[in-house]
Amino acid sequence: MSEIHIAMFPWFAMGHIIPYIHLANDLAARGLKISFLLPKKTLLKVQHQNLYPNLITFHPLTVPDVDGLPPGTETVCNIPIVNQHLVAFAMDLMRENVRDILSATKPNLVFYDFAYWIPNITKQLGIKSASYHVVSATALAFGMVPARFVPKDRPMTEDELREIPHGYPSTTVMPRGHELLALKFLSRPFGEGMISFYERLITSIRNGDTVCIRTCREVEGKYCDYIASQYGKSVLLTGMTLPETSAKTTPLEERWDKWLGGFKAESVVFCAFGSQYVPEKDQFQELVLGFELTGLPFFIAMKPPVGCTTIEDALPDGFEERVKGRGVVHGGWVQQPEILSHPSVGCFVTHCGFGSMWEALMSDNQIVVVPNMADHLMHARLLVEELKVAVEVEKDENKWFSKESLSEAIKCVMDKDSDVGIMVKKNHSELKQVLGKPGLMSAYIDQFVHNLHELVRSP
Ligand SMILES: O=c1ccn([C@@H]2O[C@H](COP(=O)(O)OP(=O)(O)O[C@H]3O[C@H](CO)[C@@H](O)[C@H](O)[C@H]3O)[C@@H](O)[C@H]2O)c(=O)[nH]1
């Protein structure tokens, strides 16, 4: 088979760029050549993850400044959700630049997700296009299908937001009540020349030559089939594309390894909410008080709350003294996969970003979910309602959760005698066995590469 050359142009968010790099590594391991288009400062942060520099080439991009965003903004990292469409706008302004790179590098195929205009360029250049999605099939099936009516010239009404797409294959894996109304921002057309996130994704899937998703049939089979039937296209799966070797190549930072090592096996509760989430100060304080209330050792890694320069500034009065020796609250990035595989860690409290969802499933930890927005809600419901491998922290209509509800959820899975704890542990361990079956994930990539060869050869 002749060599395939793929260009990749993911949404400017770390939660998208990182899984694209994992896929690039998996493909390069099978001899495929990759041209990766990335904002230039972001490139410096992730280039060490390129395991095949002979096959994966990064192309630096300059992201134009856009009114309403701090100058030099490249990704949605630290940008409030209400302004994320401006990052999409900046991405759209790069059309000509991207076309020039594709025209010069001449790949056979382009992978993209939010840049819905890529197929217009690739058709002119005689290149194939594949929309590759690193959010769940569940989220795409619920929100981003032709069966969902999305008006082009106005935001969706409450009734439209509450409507379930016809044929959607679940009655439980979905946002509830007030959460549905919070999806309104996805449907807002943002002005001259800009389209809503709903329309962006639906157009992206509809116009590409194929649709690919970072998932497995074992977890999301029926949602993949629904997407295939909605678009009349086959859906190609890459499996979960988690790097297998990270724990071996990058040992956990010594200070954390030592601290965690001071506790008995499976006793520490770890909490992290991904690369984007910035808590409000009062919710953050309630969260840490919830951990205090459990009486268990804990390790929280989270960005400083809105309006606080450091995490220490945001802690409740007397908190540090009271939890000294059994609790850490760290305001920066930690090595999540390595922490999840530390023998002392027994529970993961997660916002349920798609990356964290897979990492949680492939760990031996009990899982507690605290979803905040759009796709996180879908992943959380998938784990709790359908797979029954996790418990969810109760929230009120204003998305607020109390220290008591957080503490109860954690204790319910950490208490060795709890029926719910025993049930989710058993289900999780059975699923992990299925997903961890030797050769399963590499078979996904092999089949995926085979499908790409067919796609490239097709007329
Ligand atoms: O201190 C930290 C925090 C996070 N991570 C890693 O960062 C990634 C975070 O990804 P994810 O769990 O997917 O969360 P987000 O960063 O919130 O993800 C964005 O991208 C996801 C697609 O991957 C979408 O599902 C989410 O909606 C979107 O918020 C994971 O691999 C974590 O292991 C760390 O290593 N250390």
mmCIF file of C-alpha atoms in Angstrom, residues 242-421:
data_model
loop_
_atom_site.group_PDB
_atom_site.id
_atom_site.type_symbol
_atom_site.label_atom_id
_atom_site.label_comp_id
_atom_site.label_asym_id
_atom_site.label_seq_id
_atom_site.Cartn_x
_atom_site.Cartn_y
_atom_site.Cartn_z
ATOM 1 C CA LEU A 242 -4.902 6.944 24.963
ATOM 2 C CA PRO A 243 -1.098 6.872 24.936
ATOM 3 C CA GLU A 244 -0.095 3.518 26.356
ATOM 4 C CA THR A 245 3.354 4.394 27.541
ATOM 5 C CA SER A 246 3.002 7.705 29.357
ATOM 6 C CA ALA A 247 3.264 6.213 32.846
ATOM 7 C CA LYS A 248 6.483 4.449 31.874
ATOM 8 C CA THR A 249 8.164 7.320 30.030
ATOM 9 C CA THR A 250 7.237 10.171 32.384
ATOM 10 C CA PRO A 251 7.195 9.118 36.038
ATOM 11 C CA LEU A 252 4.970 11.090 38.384
ATOM 12 C CA GLU A 253 6.619 14.204 39.837
ATOM 13 C CA GLU A 254 8.530 13.136 42.936
ATOM 14 C CA ARG A 255 6.790 15.465 45.419
ATOM 15 C CA TRP A 256 3.342 14.083 44.487
ATOM 16 C CA ASP A 257 4.531 10.498 44.312
ATOM 17 C CA LYS A 258 5.986 10.856 47.802
ATOM 18 C CA TRP A 259 2.908 12.581 49.225
ATOM 19 C CA LEU A 260 0.500 10.039 47.774
ATOM 20 C CA GLY A 261 2.811 7.226 48.886
ATOM 21 C CA GLY A 262 2.152 8.237 52.536
ATOM 22 C CA PHE A 263 -1.426 6.889 52.365
ATOM 23 C CA LYS A 264 -2.759 3.388 52.247
ATOM 24 C CA ALA A 265 -3.815 1.711 49.007
ATOM 25 C CA GLU A 266 -6.892 3.127 47.235
ATOM 26 C CA SER A 267 -7.627 5.651 49.988
ATOM 27 C CA VAL A 268 -6.964 9.041 48.324
ATOM 28 C CA VAL A 269 -9.648 10.922 46.376
ATOM 29 C CA PHE A 270 -8.254 12.771 43.339
ATOM 30 C CA CYS A 271 -10.162 15.643 41.707
ATOM 31 C CA ALA A 272 -9.463 17.546 38.466
ATOM 32 C CA PHE A 273 -11.799 19.377 36.081
ATOM 33 C CA GLY A 274 -9.861 19.464 32.775
ATOM 34 C CA SER A 275 -8.033 22.138 30.825
ATOM 35 C CA GLN A 276 -10.831 24.702 30.456
ATOM 36 C CA TYR A 277 -12.946 24.873 33.602
ATOM 37 C CA VAL A 278 -12.473 27.898 35.869
ATOM 38 C CA PRO A 279 -14.663 27.671 38.987
ATOM 39 C CA GLU A 280 -16.585 30.519 40.592
ATOM 40 C CA LYS A 281 -15.057 31.255 43.990
ATOM 41 C CA ASP A 282 -18.111 30.292 46.086
ATOM 42 C CA GLN A 283 -18.537 26.964 44.263
ATOM 43 C CA PHE A 284 -14.826 26.262 44.605
ATOM 44 C CA GLN A 285 -14.999 26.871 48.356
ATOM 45 C CA GLU A 286 -18.019 24.584 48.641
ATOM 46 C CA LEU A 287 -16.094 21.932 46.690
ATOM 47 C CA VAL A 288 -13.058 21.959 48.972
ATOM 48 C CA LEU A 289 -15.315 21.970 52.050
ATOM 49 C CA GLY A 290 -17.044 18.902 50.599
ATOM 50 C CA PHE A 291 -13.677 17.139 50.489
ATOM 51 C CA GLU A 292 -12.966 18.177 54.066
ATOM 52 C CA LEU A 293 -16.334 16.747 55.088
ATOM 53 C CA THR A 294 -15.515 13.287 53.689
ATOM 54 C CA GLY A 295 -12.773 12.814 56.292
ATOM 55 C CA LEU A 296 -10.743 11.112 53.525
ATOM 56 C CA PRO A 297 -7.318 12.083 52.164
ATOM 57 C CA PHE A 298 -7.670 14.140 48.958
ATOM 58 C CA PHE A 299 -5.720 15.795 46.147
ATOM 59 C CA ILE A 300 -7.448 18.553 44.154
ATOM 60 C CA ALA A 301 -5.831 20.082 41.032
ATOM 61 C CA MET A 302 -7.783 23.055 39.752
ATOM 62 C CA LYS A 303 -7.281 26.492 38.211
ATOM 63 C CA PRO A 304 -7.616 29.421 40.633
ATOM 64 C CA PRO A 305 -11.266 30.569 40.693
ATOM 65 C CA VAL A 306 -12.557 33.593 38.785
ATOM 66 C CA GLY A 307 -11.019 36.776 40.226
ATOM 67 C CA CYS A 308 -8.289 34.982 42.276
ATOM 68 C CA THR A 309 -4.614 35.072 41.354
ATOM 69 C CA THR A 310 -3.656 31.996 43.334
ATOM 70 C CA ILE A 311 -5.522 28.982 44.622
ATOM 71 C CA GLU A 312 -4.414 29.766 48.191
ATOM 72 C CA ASP A 313 -6.235 33.153 48.005
ATOM 73 C CA ALA A 314 -9.473 31.303 47.358
ATOM 74 C CA LEU A 315 -9.398 28.747 50.192
ATOM 75 C CA PRO A 316 -11.956 29.140 53.009
ATOM 76 C CA ASP A 317 -10.753 30.518 56.363
ATOM 77 C CA GLY A 318 -8.856 27.984 58.462
ATOM 78 C CA PHE A 319 -9.175 25.300 55.770
ATOM 79 C CA GLU A 320 -5.446 24.690 55.271
ATOM 80 C CA GLU A 321 -4.884 24.190 59.002
ATOM 81 C CA ARG A 322 -7.840 21.827 59.356
ATOM 82 C CA VAL A 323 -6.834 19.515 56.473
ATOM 83 C CA LYS A 324 -3.071 19.711 56.998
ATOM 84 C CA GLY A 325 -1.453 16.356 56.319
ATOM 85 C CA ARG A 326 -4.445 14.841 54.552
ATOM 86 C CA GLY A 327 -5.397 17.274 51.788
ATOM 87 C CA VAL A 328 -3.644 19.061 48.901
ATOM 88 C CA VAL A 329 -5.234 21.771 46.750
ATOM 89 C CA HIS A 330 -2.927 22.572 43.845
ATOM 90 C CA GLY A 331 -3.588 25.501 41.483
ATOM 91 C CA GLY A 332 -1.706 24.157 38.467
ATOM 92 C CA TRP A 333 -1.348 21.330 35.997
ATOM 93 C CA VAL A 334 -0.571 17.842 37.301
ATOM 94 C CA GLN A 335 0.028 14.533 35.532
ATOM 95 C CA GLN A 336 -3.524 13.218 35.675
ATOM 96 C CA PRO A 337 -2.994 9.781 34.045
ATOM 97 C CA GLU A 338 -0.024 9.079 36.319
ATOM 98 C CA ILE A 339 -1.947 10.178 39.429
ATOM 99 C CA LEU A 340 -4.911 8.005 38.448
ATOM 100 C CA SER A 341 -2.635 4.979 38.259
ATOM 101 C CA HIS A 342 -0.951 5.661 41.640
ATOM 102 C CA PRO A 343 -1.722 2.766 44.024
ATOM 103 C CA SER A 344 -2.827 5.113 46.844
ATOM 104 C CA VAL A 345 -5.525 6.758 44.711
ATOM 105 C CA GLY A 346 -8.944 5.102 44.956
ATOM 106 C CA CYS A 347 -11.456 7.614 43.639
ATOM 107 C CA PHE A 348 -11.569 10.160 40.778
ATOM 108 C CA VAL A 349 -13.911 13.145 40.993
ATOM 109 C CA THR A 350 -14.135 14.374 37.379
ATOM 110 C CA HIS A 351 -15.942 17.014 35.284
ATOM 111 C CA CYS A 352 -16.254 14.260 32.652
ATOM 112 C CA GLY A 353 -14.486 15.835 29.672
ATOM 113 C CA PHE A 354 -14.174 13.070 27.091
ATOM 114 C CA GLY A 355 -10.437 12.580 27.714
ATOM 115 C CA SER A 356 -10.978 12.289 31.454
ATOM 116 C CA MET A 357 -13.868 9.900 30.865
ATOM 117 C CA TRP A 358 -11.614 7.399 29.064
ATOM 118 C CA GLU A 359 -8.822 7.864 31.595
ATOM 119 C CA ALA A 360 -11.305 7.227 34.415
ATOM 120 C CA LEU A 361 -12.628 4.087 32.706
ATOM 121 C CA MET A 362 -9.144 2.700 32.138
ATOM 122 C CA SER A 363 -8.146 3.313 35.771
ATOM 123 C CA ASP A 364 -9.129 1.193 38.776
ATOM 124 C CA ASN A 365 -10.640 4.155 40.611
ATOM 125 C CA GLN A 366 -14.193 4.644 41.739
ATOM 126 C CA ILE A 367 -15.721 7.430 39.628
ATOM 127 C CA VAL A 368 -17.716 10.449 40.833
ATOM 128 C CA VAL A 369 -18.946 12.851 38.131
ATOM 129 C CA VAL A 370 -19.628 16.585 38.421
ATOM 130 C CA PRO A 371 -20.505 17.641 34.848
ATOM 131 C CA ASN A 372 -20.770 21.343 34.027
ATOM 132 C CA MET A 373 -21.657 21.818 30.408
ATOM 133 C CA ALA A 374 -22.720 20.450 27.036
ATOM 134 C CA ASP A 375 -20.867 17.219 26.272
ATOM 135 C CA HIS A 376 -19.694 16.676 29.875
ATOM 136 C CA LEU A 377 -23.351 16.121 30.827
ATOM 137 C CA MET A 378 -23.709 13.482 28.125
ATOM 138 C CA HIS A 379 -20.552 11.624 29.176
ATOM 139 C CA ALA A 380 -21.637 11.745 32.798
ATOM 140 C CA ARG A 381 -25.071 10.286 32.000
ATOM 141 C CA LEU A 382 -23.465 7.602 29.849
ATOM 142 C CA LEU A 383 -21.313 6.506 32.801
ATOM 143 C CA VAL A 384 -24.042 6.796 35.418
ATOM 144 C CA GLU A 385 -27.314 5.888 33.699
ATOM 145 C CA GLU A 386 -26.256 3.470 30.979
ATOM 146 C CA LEU A 387 -22.977 1.843 31.991
ATOM 147 C CA LYS A 388 -23.659 2.190 35.746
ATOM 148 C CA VAL A 389 -19.978 2.614 36.549
ATOM 149 C CA ALA A 390 -20.140 5.982 38.349
ATOM 150 C CA VAL A 391 -22.234 8.166 40.636
ATOM 151 C CA GLU A 392 -23.204 11.781 39.967
ATOM 152 C CA VAL A 393 -23.134 14.664 42.438
ATOM 153 C CA GLU A 394 -26.577 16.190 42.822
ATOM 154 C CA LYS A 395 -26.983 19.814 41.653
ATOM 155 C CA ASP A 396 -29.824 22.289 41.896
ATOM 156 C CA GLU A 397 -31.467 24.297 39.088
ATOM 157 C CA ASN A 398 -28.664 26.873 39.202
ATOM 158 C CA LYS A 399 -25.976 24.213 38.643
ATOM 159 C CA TRP A 400 -24.923 24.631 42.302
ATOM 160 C CA PHE A 401 -23.776 21.604 44.305
ATOM 161 C CA SER A 402 -23.444 21.617 48.083
ATOM 162 C CA LYS A 403 -20.572 20.296 50.180
ATOM 163 C CA GLU A 404 -22.979 17.708 51.595
ATOM 164 C CA SER A 405 -23.997 16.320 48.186
ATOM 165 C CA LEU A 406 -20.362 16.114 47.055
ATOM 166 C CA SER A 407 -19.271 14.442 50.275
ATOM 167 C CA GLU A 408 -22.183 11.970 50.149
ATOM 168 C CA ALA A 409 -21.378 10.941 46.556
ATOM 169 C CA ILE A 410 -17.724 10.352 47.419
ATOM 170 C CA LYS A 411 -18.476 8.441 50.623
ATOM 171 C CA CYS A 412 -21.072 6.325 48.846
ATOM 172 C CA VAL A 413 -18.424 4.915 46.468
ATOM 173 C CA MET A 414 -15.548 4.846 48.982
ATOM 174 C CA ASP A 415 -17.486 3.026 51.715
ATOM 175 C CA LYS A 416 -16.550 -0.646 51.247
ATOM 176 C CA ASP A 417 -20.001 -1.773 52.427
ATOM 177 C CA SER A 418 -22.078 0.529 50.231
ATOM 178 C CA ASP A 419 -24.326 -1.360 47.765
ATOM 179 C CA VAL A 420 -23.953 1.393 45.172
ATOM 180 C CA GLY A 421 -20.176 1.426 45.656
#
